[in-house]
Each structure stands twice: as structure tokens, then as C-alpha cells.
Amino acid sequence: MNVTLTPYNGVLLTLSIVALSVAGYAWHKRALPGALPLSLLAFALFVWLIGYAMELSSQTLPVVMWWVRLEFVGIVTAPVAWLWFAAEYTSSWSWLNRRRIWLLGVVPLITIIVILTNEFHHQFWQSIALMTDGPFTIFDSRRGFWFWVHTGYSYVCLLCGTYLIVNFIRRTPSLFRRQTGALLLAVAAPWIGNVIYLAGLSPWGKLDLTPFTFTASLIAVAWSVLGFRMLEIRPLARDMVLQSMSDGVIAVDEQGRIIEVNRAAQAVIGLPSAQIIGRHAREALARWPAIVDRYRHVTEIAEEIEVEIDATRRWFDVRISPIYDGRRVYRGRLFVWRDVTEERLIREELRRNNERLLEAQQALIEARNAAEAGSRAKSAFLAHMSHEIRTPLTAIIGYCQLLENGIERQSLEQTRHDVEAIHLAASHLLDLVSNVLEMARIETGQSDVHYVMFDASSIVRDVAMTVQPLLRRNRNRLRLEGIEELGELWGDPTKVRQILLNLVSNAAKFTTDGEVVVRVAHISDKSQPRIQFQVSDTGPGIASEHITRLFIPFAIAEHHVGREQRGAGLGLAISRHYCRLMGGELTIESAPGCGTTATFWLPAPTLQIALAEVEG
Ligand code: ADP
């Protein structure tokens, strides 16, 4: 055999080695989708390239014919292998599986037979010639009928394969960009080569570029499909990830049959995967019918639900998402759930702690406010008291000086007036100091009651006498009602006297040119019989917003500082405290311009008390 080596067949031979390597490698990986037809495609190209290289190097027609025939084995196989690869790799046309693929080989087989028997019927080549005028020997022919059948069939196969790959690229946007590029090159290359050849645009005359470009396409495909070693380990890795997940995972198909279940889900269901996969979710999850019903038709959701497992309530974060295949057709649903009970409990605990903290903070704020208010009240009280004490003291000292300087010269009447003024100021001072001392005793819990039977009417008369100077000063009249029927009372006479004196003094102090009435009565309308004292005046009255503050010790001082002299603001607080100590109550009713009525009552002495007293 006379073989001439040229750069062209050198390239072809190199490419054939590449094709053969790809064929071997793809064969090795034939379990991967598309690898087997890819191996066939690579092998067909190898045969084609070898045949073509040898054809170009051969000198005589019989030798050239021999290689051309071999070449055609590759040429007829390549388009079919390409279509097979496209169908399998892109999972299109499920009917075109490995069992039926030989059907595609019928036409190529006939073509080979037609080629081998061409000299009898000339249906493939009508005439054959050898062109040796170019840089290499090229086989030239006039094509017969079957040549066009073969060409047509090859184009249909190429076209279909191209369509499938382009479609695949279009609907799988998640493909790697490099992978997409390689596939596109693989699709375009044979067409470009073929079009150049058939259009007679080849720069090397009748040199067929198709095997070159087809090899380029083969390399691109091999790189795209096999080059990503990830393809091989991806399912494995994916499975490991799925199994090692602590979240439960179940996939169900459109009919609700379980098609995938991970270990965490198996643990919850309590069955191995072999007994779960293939079963209907309804049966596998029969223990939780409510959950199956709840999610029967749900394809997408994310929520937290409460489930009872082995008599304990647990919380799960459930996520459902639809599963679509490569063609975006809905194939089932994926359930992923996570036990969030601990998280929820911690969340609850945090919330409760937070509430407790807020309550404690609130209490602290209130305590601080109270302390601040108390301190403010005490400061105001001190300021007020200094003023209260200084005013009568100044009066006393002033009158004493008047007496000192003019005692020989002034009349007896004048002297009495001065002494009375000294007396009044001193009594006021004494009241003030007594009240402060008494309040201090009350606040330290040292104030107690000394019960005795006493004549209540004499106490009322005594108080009436005591307030005379005050009444006179403001030109007030005093009227006593009901004291004759009063009789004896059970309680602490000092305290009762002090309460009454305080109320009548207030009435006399704040009323001018008016009347003060003291009413005493037995009341028996309620279950407990009681004795009621009422002190009414025709004075200015008290605004409603001040009435509530009357009984708060020192509070009155806050708005009286710097105003006219009015006392320590402790009288009513002390009086009410005394009343309550003796089982009674003290209230004030008043309105500006309508006078004031202070009412206090004490329990009437019972028969038992009276008898005990008599016996005692
Ligand atoms: P004090 O011991 O300083 O008199 P009280 O607790 O007895 O304090 O009275 C507190 C305040 O209540 C008085 O300063 C006055 O403003 C008001 N008040 C009490 N009684 C009367 C009344 N009969 N008419 C008008 N205001 C009154």
C-alpha cells in the first residue's frame, strides 16, 4: 500500500486518536446518561477520520474505494449516534430507549449494504473517479438515488438531535454557562462544516470539512458531558446530604405515593425506607390522619404546626414545595419538616422572662416615682413647716415685745387682746407640732387605741368651748344638734376629741361670717349600728380634685407652700387613721361655694360591751 503523509491527514490522524480516546473514556462511563451513545459517536468519528485520512493518502482507486467504504461505516453511524445521544442526554422521547435504538440503525445498515453492492446497481454512486490534481487525492463521484436517501436521513437525524439539545439548553437555565457554550458549539459545528463543504466554499477544494467539525463537536460534547466530574458524584453527594439531614424529608409523586424518604423521616414514621417507598403517604402516615388530610392538596406552604407524638405535644416547622421535572412538568411534592419544640419552648421562656423583667422594671419605676414623690412631699413639707412655725413664732415674739414696751401705758383690754393673740399663735404652734409628732407615731405603728366607755356629749361641748376663739375671730356661729340623745360611747375619748376638734377647727378656720353645725346621731340603717358625727360649714368648699388628696399625709403642703398659713395638712389624715383604728370611717363632701360637710362614724357600743364595762 502506497501511503503519502500530508499535514491534512496528519491532522485527521491526530483527531482520530482524540476520537478514539473519547470513545474509550465514554465507554468507561457508559452508566452515565448519554455516555454510551457518545462512545458510539466518538467511535464512528474515529472510523470516519481514519478512513478519510487513509483515503487522502491513497493513490489508487481500489485502495481509495476500500477506505471510502470503511469511512462510510462511520459516516452513516455518526448522525444516528448523535440523535441517540441527544435523546438520552436530554431525557426527551422516552420511547427512544436503549431497547429500541437499533431501529434508528436500519437505514444506515441498508446504506452500508447498498455501498458494498454498488457495482451491481449503481444506486449509491453512479460513477467514481479519483482527483489527484490538488494537494491530495480525493475521491469524486456522481451520486445515485440511495446517496440522497442516506444524506436526507442523516440530516433528519442531525436536525432532530440539534433540536433536542437546543431545546434542552433553553429550558434548563440552571446549566453551567460553560456547559451551555460547549453544547451550543457541539450543535453548530457539524452544520457549519457541512454547509461549507456542500456550498463548495471549502478553502481546500473538495476536501470535506465535516469530519473535522464533527470532531470539534465531539470534543465539545465530551467535555460538556464527561468533563464535569461532578456529574458522577453529584447524585451520590446529594443522597448523602439528604440522608444526613436532621430535618425529615419525604417526596411523594402526583398520586401521593412516597418516592423518597430520608433517615430522619424514617425515624419518625418508625419504618425502614424499604417499607415506606412505594406506599401511599396515607398508609405510611396512618398515625397522623389529621396531618395527611391537612396537606392532601397543598403544593406549597411554610408553617408551624402542633402534633401529638407518643402523648406529648410537639411543634414542627413544615415546608411543602412542588417538584417539577426537566420539562417543567409537575411530578409531585417535597415535604421537609423540622422539630422546633425546643426552640418554641425557649422562645416561650424568653417571652415570659421578658414579661417578668418588664413587670419588675415597672415596679422599680413605680417605687422610684413613689420615693421621688415622697421625697418631694417631705421637702415641700419641711419648707411649709418652717413657714408655718415661723409665722406664729413671729406673732408671739411681736406681741411679747408690744407687751414689754407698753405694759404700763396700754389698757387692760389691749393687754388681753395681745395675750389672746399670743395664746392663739402658741396653740396653733402646739397643734402643728403635735400633729407632726402624731403622724410620725402613726407611720412607725406606735399609735394605739385605749378603749373606755365615755360620755360623748361632754366631748362635743368641750370641743365647742375650745374653738370659741377661732369662731370669734372669723365671726362664725356654732350650732350643736342631737347631743342630748347621744349617751355613752365605746372608744378612745382623746382620739374622738381630737377628730372632732380637728373637723370643727377646720370649719371655723375656713369659714367667715357663716355657720358651723355639729350634728350627732345614732344610725341603725345598716347591719352595724353606729354613731355619726357631722360637721358642716357654709365656707368656700373644696374643689373636687383636691378632695382625693386631703387624706394623703403632707400632700396638701405641696400646693400650699408660700400661700396663706393653713397648717401642716395632717389633721384629716390623722383623723381618718384614728377613725379606722376604732372601726369607723371618715369622709368629706364638698363643692366650691357650697360649704363642706365632714362625716365620721364609730360603731355603737353593743350590749355585751356595755355589760362588760358595768362588770369591770
Ligand atoms: P391642717 O391640719 O393643716 O388643717 P387638714 O388635713 O385638717 O390640715 O386639712 C387639709 C386641707 O383641707 C386644709 O388646708 C384646707 O385646704 C382643706 N380643708 C379642710 N377642711 C376644710 C373646710 N371645712 N373647708 C374648706 N377647706 C377645708
XYZ file of C-alpha atoms and ligand atoms in Angstrom:
643
model
C 0.000 0.000 0.000
C 1.360 3.340 -1.048
C 0.532 5.892 1.677
C 1.565 9.558 1.488
C 1.567 11.538 4.736
C 0.445 15.158 4.334
C -0.320 17.792 7.001
C -4.009 17.169 6.315
C -4.085 13.509 7.004
C -1.678 14.187 9.873
C -4.389 16.368 11.421
C -7.002 13.768 10.621
C -4.980 11.010 12.258
C -4.422 13.130 15.359
C -8.120 13.847 15.545
C -8.865 10.156 15.120
C -6.718 9.381 18.148
C -8.645 12.028 20.105
C -11.920 10.488 18.934
C -10.778 7.018 19.917
C -9.760 8.248 23.385
C -13.136 9.883 23.866
C -14.815 6.671 22.711
C -12.859 4.659 25.262
C -13.461 7.107 28.088
C -17.155 7.447 27.350
C -17.439 3.665 27.166
C -15.848 3.514 30.584
C -18.514 5.907 31.864
C -21.340 4.302 29.921
C -23.586 4.188 33.002
C -23.978 7.954 32.816
C -26.856 9.262 30.717
C -25.660 9.887 27.151
C -22.224 8.312 27.661
C -22.933 5.137 25.648
C -24.220 6.901 22.501
C -21.379 9.379 22.941
C -18.920 6.496 22.885
C -20.569 5.227 19.696
C -20.455 8.696 18.143
C -16.756 9.030 19.019
C -16.025 5.605 17.586
C -17.939 6.383 14.379
C -15.925 9.587 14.022
C -12.738 7.664 14.667
C -13.595 5.282 11.803
C -14.616 8.198 9.592
C -11.406 10.136 10.335
C -9.134 7.150 9.897
C -10.905 6.220 6.659
C -10.706 9.800 5.415
C -7.022 10.140 6.341
C -6.248 6.938 4.519
C -8.412 7.936 1.556
C -6.494 11.180 1.204
C -3.194 9.350 1.358
C -4.016 6.519 -1.048
C -3.033 6.684 -4.668
C -5.030 4.019 -6.468
C -8.755 3.780 -6.926
C -9.243 0.266 -5.449
C -7.364 1.277 -2.271
C -9.226 4.570 -2.056
C -12.521 2.692 -2.525
C -11.637 0.344 0.276
C -11.057 3.229 2.682
C -14.115 5.102 1.412
C -16.296 2.088 2.202
C -14.799 1.892 5.700
C -15.266 5.629 6.045
C -18.961 5.264 5.291
C -19.416 2.925 8.237
C -18.503 5.907 10.393
C -20.412 8.425 8.263
C -23.742 6.574 8.474
C -23.352 5.840 12.182
C -22.411 9.337 13.379
C -25.797 11.127 12.797
C -27.709 8.227 14.390
C -25.353 8.168 17.381
C -25.760 11.931 17.654
C -29.548 11.687 17.749
C -29.394 8.861 20.261
C -27.037 10.885 22.429
C -29.290 13.967 22.258
C -32.413 11.964 23.137
C -30.790 10.144 26.054
C -28.820 13.035 27.488
C -31.745 15.438 27.444
C -34.216 12.702 28.599
C -36.504 13.533 25.703
C -38.505 10.952 23.796
C -38.644 8.307 26.465
C -39.716 5.716 23.840
C -36.282 6.028 22.250
C -34.617 3.921 24.935
C -31.687 1.526 24.619
C -34.020 -1.341 23.668
C -35.490 0.452 20.651
C -32.465 2.382 19.482
C -31.442 -0.241 16.916
C -34.466 0.883 14.877
C -32.515 4.030 14.028
C -29.794 1.805 12.593
C -31.964 0.232 9.910
C -31.372 2.900 7.271
C -27.592 3.095 7.914
C -27.403 -0.696 7.640
C -29.194 -0.627 4.293
C -26.850 2.179 3.191
C -23.811 0.037 4.011
C -25.301 -2.890 2.046
C -26.090 -0.559 -0.868
C -22.496 0.767 -0.803
C -20.988 -2.719 -0.694
C -23.141 -3.845 -3.616
C -22.919 -0.572 -5.575
C -21.127 -2.092 -8.568
C -24.219 -4.176 -9.294
C -26.848 -1.445 -9.245
C -25.024 1.969 -9.008
C -27.707 3.306 -6.694
C -25.168 4.999 -4.417
C -22.503 6.163 -6.797
C -23.340 6.305 -10.473
C -19.722 6.833 -11.417
C -16.483 7.059 -9.480
C -13.306 9.000 -10.194
C -10.085 9.922 -8.466
C -8.907 13.525 -8.409
C -5.225 13.925 -7.952
C -4.747 17.496 -9.123
C -4.951 19.117 -5.652
C -2.607 18.773 -2.715
C -4.148 15.383 -2.001
C -6.005 12.574 -3.672
C -9.734 12.996 -3.452
C -12.420 10.557 -4.298
C -15.046 12.107 -6.570
C -18.341 10.643 -7.707
C -21.701 11.225 -9.289
C -24.261 10.483 -6.626
C -27.017 7.924 -7.094
C -30.530 7.628 -5.605
C -29.634 5.976 -2.313
C -26.902 8.510 -1.675
C -29.644 11.133 -1.348
C -31.755 8.840 0.844
C -28.737 8.402 3.118
C -27.976 12.140 3.085
C -31.605 13.022 3.809
C -31.788 10.531 6.663
C -28.519 11.799 8.136
C -29.763 15.381 8.003
C -33.018 14.441 9.685
C -31.090 12.722 12.493
C -28.721 15.670 12.889
C -31.586 18.112 12.804
C -33.599 16.227 15.425
C -30.543 15.906 17.703
C -29.803 19.606 17.301
C -33.396 20.465 18.088
C -33.352 18.376 21.271
C -30.105 19.892 22.517
C -31.153 23.477 21.763
C -34.467 22.860 23.468
C -32.689 21.364 26.449
C -30.431 24.396 26.782
C -33.427 26.691 26.531
C -35.476 25.040 29.268
C -32.606 24.320 31.644
C -31.440 27.770 32.632
C -29.520 26.359 35.584
C -26.943 24.690 33.319
C -23.422 25.906 33.827
C -22.600 28.613 31.372
C -19.502 26.785 30.121
C -21.528 23.619 29.701
C -24.144 25.507 27.690
C -21.454 27.053 25.493
C -19.871 23.682 24.811
C -23.224 22.142 23.908
C -24.046 25.000 21.570
C -20.678 24.585 19.830
C -21.326 20.862 19.570
C -24.655 21.573 17.930
C -23.400 24.170 15.481
C -20.033 22.723 14.394
C -21.127 19.829 12.090
C -23.619 22.096 10.363
C -21.047 24.766 9.693
C -18.585 22.210 8.258
C -21.228 20.540 6.168
C -22.658 23.753 4.812
C -19.166 24.961 3.792
C -18.465 21.653 2.066
C -21.787 21.364 0.226
C -21.707 25.008 -0.798
C -18.245 24.459 -2.261
C -16.778 27.142 -0.011
C -14.013 24.932 1.392
C -10.642 26.643 1.010
C -9.187 23.268 0.122
C -11.411 22.469 -2.829
C -13.186 19.208 -2.450
C -11.772 18.468 0.990
C -14.758 17.538 3.206
C -14.666 19.601 6.398
C -17.480 17.675 8.065
C -15.298 15.109 9.884
C -13.113 17.930 11.239
C -16.001 19.958 12.525
C -17.809 16.867 13.755
C -14.742 16.051 15.830
C -14.763 19.561 17.245
C -18.347 18.948 18.162
C -17.456 15.592 19.700
C -14.777 17.152 21.885
C -17.179 19.861 22.984
C -19.813 17.289 23.885
C -17.341 15.039 25.681
C -16.083 17.970 27.676
C -19.580 19.105 28.461
C -20.955 15.713 29.462
C -17.980 13.896 30.892
C -15.683 16.753 31.731
C -17.702 17.730 34.749
C -16.751 15.012 37.124
C -19.364 16.483 39.373
C -21.962 14.731 37.272
C -20.795 11.450 38.648
C -20.598 12.354 42.297
C -23.472 14.760 42.364
C -26.234 12.163 42.890
C -24.085 10.425 45.499
C -23.369 13.648 47.340
C -26.987 14.670 47.046
C -28.075 11.396 48.574
C -25.579 11.762 51.421
C -26.793 15.281 52.143
C -30.385 14.091 52.134
C -29.681 11.195 54.474
C -27.570 13.170 56.911
C -30.136 15.947 57.273
C -31.697 16.206 60.705
C -34.860 17.558 59.073
C -37.374 14.957 57.938
C -37.721 14.745 54.150
C -40.359 12.918 52.147
C -41.056 13.206 48.425
C -44.375 11.998 47.031
C -45.427 11.615 43.409
C -48.601 13.015 41.850
C -50.589 10.046 43.140
C -49.382 10.620 46.684
C -47.008 7.627 46.697
C -43.770 8.093 48.622
C -40.782 8.125 46.261
C -38.071 9.312 48.624
C -37.630 9.339 52.388
C -34.578 10.227 54.459
C -33.382 8.726 57.724
C -34.888 11.392 59.965
C -38.292 10.812 58.358
C -37.910 7.041 58.720
C -37.269 7.505 62.437
C -40.487 9.495 62.845
C -42.561 7.045 60.782
C -40.908 4.129 62.559
C -40.292 2.013 59.439
C -37.239 1.376 57.221
C -37.208 3.090 53.844
C -37.856 -0.211 52.009
C -41.237 -0.401 53.718
C -42.074 3.216 53.088
C -41.046 3.866 49.479
C -43.792 2.994 47.033
C -46.504 3.138 49.685
C -49.185 5.725 49.705
C -48.480 8.600 52.117
C -51.918 7.972 53.607
C -50.883 4.471 54.704
C -47.334 5.301 55.763
C -48.555 8.230 57.881
C -51.698 6.468 59.108
C -50.887 7.515 62.671
C -51.453 11.169 61.782
C -54.628 11.247 59.647
C -55.243 14.913 60.516
C -51.897 15.912 59.027
C -52.431 13.835 55.882
C -55.841 15.489 55.421
C -54.445 18.930 56.109
C -51.807 18.714 53.382
C -53.618 16.424 50.917
C -53.913 19.103 48.227
C -51.301 21.590 49.396
C -48.406 22.045 46.970
C -46.661 24.957 48.597
C -46.663 26.097 52.236
C -44.403 27.044 55.134
C -45.962 26.972 58.599
C -45.633 25.756 62.189
C -47.998 23.047 63.402
C -48.641 21.261 66.669
C -48.619 17.446 66.606
C -49.115 14.828 69.273
C -46.390 12.159 69.216
C -46.446 9.434 71.861
C -48.783 11.505 74.051
C -46.505 14.545 74.033
C -47.237 17.671 72.108
C -44.532 18.807 69.736
C -44.147 21.669 67.280
C -42.962 21.261 63.695
C -41.924 23.712 61.055
C -43.410 22.232 57.851
C -42.405 23.226 54.328
C -44.000 21.830 51.201
C -42.748 22.589 47.701
C -43.798 21.266 44.297
C -41.401 19.057 42.293
C -41.044 19.709 38.558
C -39.060 17.596 36.122
C -36.623 18.878 33.493
C -39.519 19.792 31.232
C -41.207 21.834 33.944
C -43.946 19.245 34.307
C -45.347 18.870 37.839
C -44.273 15.474 39.228
C -45.070 15.573 42.943
C -44.327 17.324 46.216
C -41.448 17.582 48.650
C -42.176 17.672 52.394
C -39.481 18.937 54.730
C -40.129 19.329 58.438
C -38.144 20.234 61.493
C -38.918 19.709 65.155
C -38.974 23.219 66.632
C -40.397 22.262 70.034
C -37.210 23.156 71.914
C -36.911 26.428 70.056
C -40.518 27.193 70.801
C -40.132 26.375 74.492
C -37.063 28.582 74.680
C -38.968 31.303 72.867
C -41.856 30.970 75.337
C -39.458 31.039 78.288
C -37.756 34.117 76.874
C -41.105 35.805 76.391
C -42.152 35.002 79.979
C -38.815 36.184 81.351
C -39.178 39.326 79.337
C -42.631 39.926 80.766
C -41.302 39.331 84.280
C -38.470 41.740 83.633
C -40.897 44.332 82.331
C -43.073 43.872 85.428
C -40.038 44.187 87.694
C -38.945 47.247 85.761
C -42.431 48.723 86.102
C -42.413 48.036 89.850
C -38.988 49.651 90.122
C -40.184 52.674 88.189
C -43.231 52.946 90.453
C -41.086 52.539 93.562
C -38.693 55.186 92.287
C -41.593 57.502 91.457
C -43.108 56.905 94.885
C -39.751 57.534 96.541
C -39.306 60.678 94.494
C -42.851 61.789 95.264
C -42.300 61.006 98.964
C -39.066 62.921 98.993
C -40.692 65.809 97.121
C -43.583 65.796 99.615
C -41.190 65.745 102.579
C -39.125 68.610 101.120
C -42.285 70.573 100.446
C -43.467 69.711 103.946
C -40.243 70.950 105.523
C -40.415 74.202 103.591
C -44.071 74.538 104.516
C -43.448 73.694 108.161
C -40.679 76.253 108.509
C -43.091 78.834 107.224
C -45.871 77.532 109.464
C -43.689 77.617 112.567
C -42.058 80.933 111.846
C -45.344 82.831 111.354
C -46.873 82.111 114.821
C -43.452 82.474 116.452
C -43.032 85.894 114.850
C -46.519 86.788 116.085
C -45.726 85.587 119.610
C -42.435 87.482 119.713
C -44.078 90.584 118.239
C -46.895 90.631 120.816
C -44.432 89.916 123.629
C -42.377 92.953 122.548
C -45.533 95.066 122.398
C -46.391 93.980 125.937
C -42.855 94.570 127.164
C -42.704 98.068 125.757
C -46.208 99.273 126.590
C -47.471 97.219 129.515
C -47.681 100.261 131.854
C -49.238 102.508 129.263
C -51.819 100.299 127.481
C -55.319 99.476 128.659
C -56.334 96.141 130.182
C -58.443 95.455 127.079
C -55.463 95.960 124.848
C -53.320 93.709 127.036
C -55.975 90.940 126.935
C -56.113 91.169 123.147
C -52.309 90.808 122.944
C -52.240 87.865 125.352
C -55.109 86.227 123.436
C -53.118 86.626 120.202
C -50.067 85.085 121.892
C -52.227 82.270 123.141
C -53.728 81.617 119.716
C -50.370 81.570 117.981
C -48.866 79.319 120.660
C -51.845 76.910 120.439
C -51.507 76.824 116.704
C -47.842 76.003 117.110
C -48.642 73.311 119.628
C -51.260 71.799 117.290
C -48.780 71.810 114.481
C -46.037 70.118 116.435
C -48.483 67.625 117.980
C -49.806 66.701 114.552
C -46.319 66.138 113.151
C -45.402 64.034 116.151
C -48.619 62.080 115.901
C -48.120 61.422 112.212
C -44.619 60.154 112.945
C -46.065 57.794 115.547
C -48.737 56.585 113.124
C -46.145 55.938 110.418
C -43.973 53.955 112.802
C -47.010 51.959 114.030
C -46.896 53.312 117.591
C -50.360 54.790 117.658
C -52.900 52.596 119.508
C -56.361 52.923 120.994
C -57.276 52.897 124.695
C -60.898 51.786 124.823
C -63.188 53.052 127.548
C -66.867 53.979 127.882
C -67.194 57.755 127.860
C -69.824 60.470 127.666
C -69.792 61.635 124.086
C -71.875 64.784 124.623
C -69.380 66.216 127.112
C -66.652 65.786 124.498
C -68.731 67.700 121.949
C -69.330 70.540 124.430
C -65.676 70.646 125.361
C -64.668 70.966 121.694
C -67.296 73.688 121.215
C -65.686 75.636 124.060
C -62.189 75.141 122.733
C -62.937 76.534 119.276
C -64.646 79.653 120.580
C -61.647 81.995 119.967
C -61.358 80.685 116.415
C -65.092 81.119 115.807
C -64.990 84.606 117.142
C -62.055 85.596 115.033
C -63.939 84.733 111.808
C -67.318 85.820 113.183
C -68.868 82.368 112.861
C -71.814 80.898 114.750
C -71.765 77.341 116.124
C -74.851 75.146 116.355
C -74.941 71.753 118.096
C -77.655 69.217 117.145
C -78.594 65.899 118.746
C -76.110 65.842 121.608
C -78.797 65.273 124.263
C -79.702 61.806 122.933
C -76.105 60.791 122.485
C -75.322 58.916 125.690
C -72.222 56.807 126.119
C -69.669 55.794 123.538
C -67.151 52.936 123.388
C -63.760 54.104 122.181
C -60.757 56.277 122.875
C -62.105 59.657 124.152
C -58.819 61.506 123.448
C -58.867 60.422 119.868
C -62.569 61.160 119.376
C -61.989 64.618 120.852
C -59.063 65.215 118.568
C -61.019 64.142 115.453
C -63.926 66.384 116.336
C -61.687 69.292 117.287
C -59.847 68.997 114.010
C -63.031 68.983 111.942
C -64.657 71.878 113.822
C -61.414 73.889 113.775
C -61.169 73.424 110.010
C -64.783 74.527 109.597
C -64.196 77.574 111.797
C -60.869 78.360 110.204
C -62.055 78.302 106.574
C -65.485 79.903 107.072
C -66.025 83.589 107.615
C -69.283 85.197 108.737
C -71.021 81.870 108.470
C -72.307 78.966 110.447
C -70.769 75.760 111.692
C -73.153 72.941 112.617
C -72.196 69.826 114.587
C -74.813 67.066 114.195
C -74.680 63.856 116.186
C -76.981 60.896 115.546
C -77.471 57.187 116.126
C -77.694 55.388 112.780
C -79.040 51.891 112.563
C -79.993 51.502 108.874
C -77.088 49.185 108.125
C -76.310 45.878 109.788
C -73.960 47.535 112.272
C -75.448 50.295 114.446
C -73.203 53.318 114.582
C -72.849 56.826 115.929
C -72.361 59.501 113.337
C -70.797 62.963 113.752
C -71.279 65.558 111.037
C -69.522 68.919 110.891
C -70.974 71.213 108.224
C -69.974 74.747 107.404
C -71.014 77.456 104.995
C -67.437 78.104 103.951
C -65.808 78.217 100.487
C -65.842 74.436 99.960
C -63.109 72.343 98.370
C -62.511 71.667 94.679
C -63.166 68.025 93.743
C -59.583 67.448 92.501
C -58.311 68.370 95.999
C -60.752 66.197 97.944
C -58.911 62.972 96.972
C -55.610 64.403 98.213
C -56.950 65.617 101.558
C -56.120 62.349 103.293
C -52.614 61.939 101.884
C -50.150 62.998 104.629
C -48.052 66.051 103.671
C -49.596 66.198 100.163
C -51.559 69.316 100.993
C -48.333 71.064 101.844
C -47.152 70.787 98.224
C -49.639 73.274 96.849
C -49.812 75.424 99.961
C -46.169 76.415 100.214
C -45.808 80.146 100.121
C -49.543 80.684 100.341
C -51.537 81.777 103.318
C -50.949 79.978 106.577
C -53.133 76.927 106.803
C -51.487 74.235 108.931
C -49.435 71.146 108.210
C -52.097 69.351 106.179
C -52.002 66.378 108.539
C -55.230 66.848 110.513
C -57.566 64.939 108.167
C -55.057 62.133 107.540
C -54.597 61.627 111.294
C -58.349 61.843 111.930
C -59.199 59.250 109.339
C -56.481 56.991 110.726
C -57.989 57.291 114.234
C -61.490 56.545 112.922
C -60.325 53.420 111.194
C -58.394 52.319 114.277
C -61.693 52.420 116.176
C -63.568 50.546 113.432
C -65.166 53.610 111.836
C -64.678 55.844 108.781
C -64.265 59.490 107.856
C -65.411 61.105 104.596
C -65.584 64.632 103.204
C -68.254 66.001 100.892
C -67.733 69.407 99.437
C -68.099 71.570 96.379
C -66.652 75.032 95.771
C -69.079 77.687 97.068
C -71.393 75.141 98.734
C -69.671 74.598 102.049
C -68.122 71.446 103.392
C -69.514 68.509 105.336
C -67.133 66.189 107.143
C -68.746 62.993 108.392
C -67.255 60.395 110.672
C -68.840 57.463 112.406
C -67.876 54.939 115.043
C -69.513 51.605 115.895
C -72.182 51.995 118.576
C -71.353 50.135 121.790
C -73.022 46.716 121.891
C -74.874 45.276 124.853
C -72.013 42.880 125.605
C -69.531 45.737 125.763
C -71.840 47.747 127.991
C -72.320 44.777 130.358
C -68.584 44.038 130.419
C -67.986 47.664 131.265
C -70.540 47.593 134.075
C -68.994 44.396 135.470
C -65.458 45.798 135.053
P -54.442 71.051 108.713
O -54.121 70.220 109.866
O -53.312 71.786 108.144
O -55.678 71.861 108.854
P -56.158 69.255 107.389
O -55.773 67.841 106.933
O -57.048 69.329 108.516
O -54.815 70.020 107.587
O -56.786 69.987 106.140
C -56.141 69.957 104.960
C -56.688 70.999 103.998
O -58.007 70.680 103.639
C -56.763 72.381 104.537
O -55.535 73.040 104.427
C -57.823 73.003 103.649
O -57.254 73.415 102.421
C -58.753 71.852 103.384
N -59.940 71.882 104.297
C -60.141 71.071 105.355
N -61.357 71.320 105.904
C -61.918 72.329 105.181
C -63.167 73.050 105.244
N -64.075 72.817 106.229
N -63.422 73.988 104.314
C -62.506 74.261 103.343
N -61.306 73.611 103.212
C -61.011 72.658 104.137
